[in-house]
Amino acid sequence: LAAGPVDDELLSAAGALAERATRVASVCTGAFVLAALGLLDGRRATTHWRHVRTLARLHPRVRVEPDALHVRDGRYLTSAGISAGIDLTLALVEEDHGPDIAREIARELVVFMQRPGGQSQFSTAVTTPPPRSRVLRPVIAAVLSDPAGDHTLPAMARAAAVSPRQLTRLFRNELDTTPARWVECARLDRARQLLLDGHGVTSAALHSGLGSDETLRRVFARHLGITPSEYRRRFATTWAENTADRTGAGPDRRQF
């Protein structure tokens, strides 16, 4: 769907369904269909990370959220890859039928209950390739398990029983970054999740290992281009926004 024009027959069928739907949702590149219909104009939306730039280029009126798992804007919902579509579906089931039913479905599917829509499509744990070096593996694992721990270069080198220079070289060769930058990204991931879980800026800074509000704001600005408060406002409220758009629907309106 991202490779070229959307088939007219598909657009016609999708448009007809959307007109009768209470909620209109897409998974992965299905966002291109909704965008081609003009349903996402002026709205926030997402798609698979490989195609976010294409979506933004082909449909400049869409406010593309390149880093979200799934996004809701009014009655329109979009999600990233297939697994994000499962998260989106579980969120809708919970909304309609309650958390117990959603939890039972998640258990049958052997998946987590659901990830927040604002959670990143990426994380340091996901984007870090498995290190080939046996020296590097426990260092990586230690940081990911406790980002707020003592992960200065000397401390990590001591734990790995290598020199700081050798550890830096391993990070460069295998991860194409420095130890300090990689640790910062791991701490940013933790801070983002803490904010989505309801922590304040000061608490997120402390428990992620970034230390201070100022450091947290600086890291957010450098990596994400927004403030921690804006990040929390934008993503933690994904499912609370625009609920009024769903009221007043007739009993015969279906979901698409």
Coordinates of C-alpha atoms in Angstrom, one line a residue, residues 50-242:
R50 CA 9.7 2.0 7.5
H51 CA 6.9 4.0 5.9
V52 CA 6.3 7.1 8.1
R53 CA 8.4 9.4 5.8
T54 CA 6.5 8.2 2.8
L55 CA 3.2 8.7 4.5
A56 CA 4.2 12.3 5.5
R57 CA 5.5 13.0 2.0
L58 CA 2.4 11.7 0.1
H59 CA -0.1 13.1 2.5
P60 CA 1.3 16.3 4.0
R61 CA -2.0 17.2 5.7
V62 CA -1.6 14.2 8.0
R63 CA 0.1 14.9 11.3
V64 CA 2.3 11.8 11.2
E65 CA 3.5 10.5 14.6
P66 CA 6.7 8.6 13.6
D67 CA 7.4 7.0 16.9
A68 CA 4.1 5.8 18.3
L69 CA 2.7 2.3 18.4
H70 CA -0.8 3.4 17.8
V71 CA -2.6 6.8 17.8
R72 CA -6.2 7.8 18.2
D73 CA -7.6 11.1 16.9
G74 CA -11.3 11.3 17.2
R75 CA -12.9 8.2 15.8
Y76 CA -9.8 7.4 13.6
L77 CA -7.2 5.0 14.9
T78 CA -3.9 4.0 13.3
S79 CA -1.2 1.6 14.4
A80 CA 2.3 0.7 13.4
G81 CA 3.3 -2.9 12.6
I82 CA 1.2 -6.1 13.1
S83 CA 2.0 -6.5 16.8
A84 CA 1.0 -2.9 17.3
G85 CA -2.3 -3.8 15.7
I86 CA -2.8 -6.4 18.4
D87 CA -2.1 -3.7 21.0
L88 CA -4.7 -1.5 19.4
T89 CA -7.2 -4.3 19.2
L90 CA -6.8 -5.1 22.9
A91 CA -7.2 -1.5 23.8
L92 CA -10.5 -1.4 21.9
V93 CA -11.7 -4.6 23.5
E94 CA -10.9 -3.2 26.9
E95 CA -12.8 0.0 26.0
D96 CA -15.9 -1.9 24.9
H97 CA -15.9 -4.9 27.2
G98 CA -13.7 -4.1 30.1
P99 CA -10.1 -5.2 31.2
D100 CA -11.0 -8.7 32.3
I101 CA -12.2 -9.7 28.8
A102 CA -9.2 -8.0 27.2
R103 CA -6.8 -9.7 29.6
E104 CA -8.3 -13.1 28.8
I105 CA -7.9 -12.5 25.1
A106 CA -4.3 -11.4 25.7
R107 CA -3.7 -14.6 27.7
E108 CA -5.1 -16.8 24.9
L109 CA -2.8 -15.0 22.4
V110 CA 0.1 -15.3 24.8
V111 CA 0.9 -11.6 24.5
F112 CA 1.2 -8.8 27.1
M113 CA -2.1 -7.2 28.1
Q114 CA -1.2 -4.2 25.9
R115 CA 1.5 -1.6 25.4
P116 CA 0.6 2.0 25.7
G117 CA -0.2 3.6 22.3
G118 CA 2.5 6.3 22.9
Q119 CA 5.2 3.8 23.6
S120 CA 8.0 4.0 21.1
Q121 CA 8.2 1.7 18.1
F122 CA 11.8 1.6 19.0
S123 CA 13.7 1.1 22.2
T124 CA 17.4 0.6 23.0
A125 CA 16.7 -3.0 23.9
V126 CA 15.1 -3.6 20.5
T127 CA 17.5 -1.6 18.3
T128 CA 20.7 -2.9 19.9
P129 CA 21.9 -5.9 18.0
P130 CA 23.0 -8.9 20.1
P131 CA 26.7 -8.2 20.8
R132 CA 29.2 -10.7 19.4
S133 CA 31.6 -10.0 22.2
R134 CA 31.2 -12.0 25.4
V135 CA 32.7 -9.0 27.2
L136 CA 30.0 -6.7 26.0
R137 CA 26.9 -8.9 26.6
P138 CA 26.8 -8.6 30.4
V139 CA 27.5 -4.9 30.2
I140 CA 24.5 -4.4 27.9
A141 CA 22.3 -6.6 30.1
A142 CA 23.3 -4.8 33.3
V143 CA 22.4 -1.4 31.9
L144 CA 19.1 -2.5 30.4
S145 CA 18.0 -4.2 33.7
D146 CA 18.9 -1.1 35.8
P147 CA 19.5 2.1 33.8
A148 CA 19.7 4.1 37.0
G149 CA 22.7 2.2 38.2
D150 CA 26.3 3.2 38.2
H151 CA 27.2 3.0 34.5
T152 CA 30.1 5.4 34.2
L153 CA 32.8 4.3 31.8
P154 CA 35.2 3.3 34.6
A155 CA 32.5 1.4 36.4
M156 CA 31.4 -0.6 33.3
A157 CA 35.0 -1.3 32.4
R158 CA 35.7 -2.6 35.9
A159 CA 32.6 -4.9 35.7
A160 CA 33.7 -6.2 32.4
A161 CA 37.4 -6.6 33.5
V162 CA 38.7 -4.6 30.6
S163 CA 40.2 -1.1 30.2
P164 CA 37.9 1.9 29.5
R165 CA 39.7 2.2 26.1
Q166 CA 38.9 -1.4 25.2
L167 CA 35.3 -1.1 26.2
T168 CA 34.9 2.1 24.2
R169 CA 36.4 0.3 21.2
L170 CA 33.9 -2.6 21.6
F171 CA 31.0 -0.2 21.7
R172 CA 32.3 1.6 18.6
N173 CA 32.9 -1.6 16.7
E174 CA 29.7 -3.4 17.6
L175 CA 27.1 -0.7 18.3
D176 CA 28.6 2.3 16.4
T177 CA 28.3 4.6 19.4
T178 CA 30.1 5.4 22.6
P179 CA 29.3 3.8 26.0
A180 CA 28.0 7.2 27.4
R181 CA 25.6 7.8 24.4
W182 CA 24.3 4.2 24.6
V183 CA 23.6 4.5 28.4
E184 CA 21.9 7.8 27.8
C185 CA 19.6 6.2 25.3
A186 CA 18.8 3.4 27.7
R187 CA 18.0 5.9 30.4
L188 CA 15.8 7.9 28.0
D189 CA 13.8 4.8 27.2
R190 CA 13.2 4.2 30.9
A191 CA 12.3 7.9 31.5
R192 CA 9.7 7.7 28.7
Q193 CA 8.1 4.7 30.2
L194 CA 8.1 6.2 33.7
L195 CA 6.3 9.3 32.3
L196 CA 3.7 7.2 30.6
D197 CA 3.2 5.3 33.9
G198 CA 2.3 8.6 35.6
H199 CA 5.6 9.7 37.2
G200 CA 6.4 13.4 37.3
V201 CA 9.4 14.9 35.6
T202 CA 11.5 14.9 38.7
S203 CA 10.7 11.3 39.5
A204 CA 11.3 10.1 36.0
A205 CA 14.7 11.8 36.0
L206 CA 15.7 10.3 39.3
H207 CA 14.5 6.7 38.6
S208 CA 15.9 6.6 35.0
G209 CA 19.3 7.6 36.1
L210 CA 19.3 10.9 34.3
G211 CA 19.4 12.6 37.6
S212 CA 17.9 16.0 37.3
D213 CA 14.9 17.8 35.6
E214 CA 17.3 19.8 33.6
T215 CA 19.2 16.8 32.3
L216 CA 16.0 15.0 31.4
R217 CA 14.7 18.1 29.5
R218 CA 18.1 18.4 27.7
V219 CA 18.1 14.7 26.7
F220 CA 14.5 14.8 25.5
A221 CA 15.2 17.9 23.4
R222 CA 18.3 16.3 21.9
H223 CA 16.7 13.0 21.0
L224 CA 13.0 13.7 20.6
G225 CA 12.7 17.5 20.0
I226 CA 10.0 17.9 22.7
T227 CA 9.9 18.5 26.4
P228 CA 9.1 15.6 28.9
S229 CA 5.8 17.3 29.8
E230 CA 4.8 17.5 26.2
Y231 CA 5.8 13.9 25.6
R232 CA 3.6 12.8 28.5
R233 CA 0.7 15.0 27.4
R234 CA 0.8 13.8 23.8
F235 CA 1.2 10.1 24.4
A236 CA -0.2 9.3 27.8
T237 CA -3.6 10.8 26.8
T238 CA -3.8 8.9 23.5
W239 CA -6.9 7.0 24.6
A240 CA -8.5 9.7 26.7
E241 CA -8.7 12.3 24.0
N242 CA -11.7 13.0 21.8

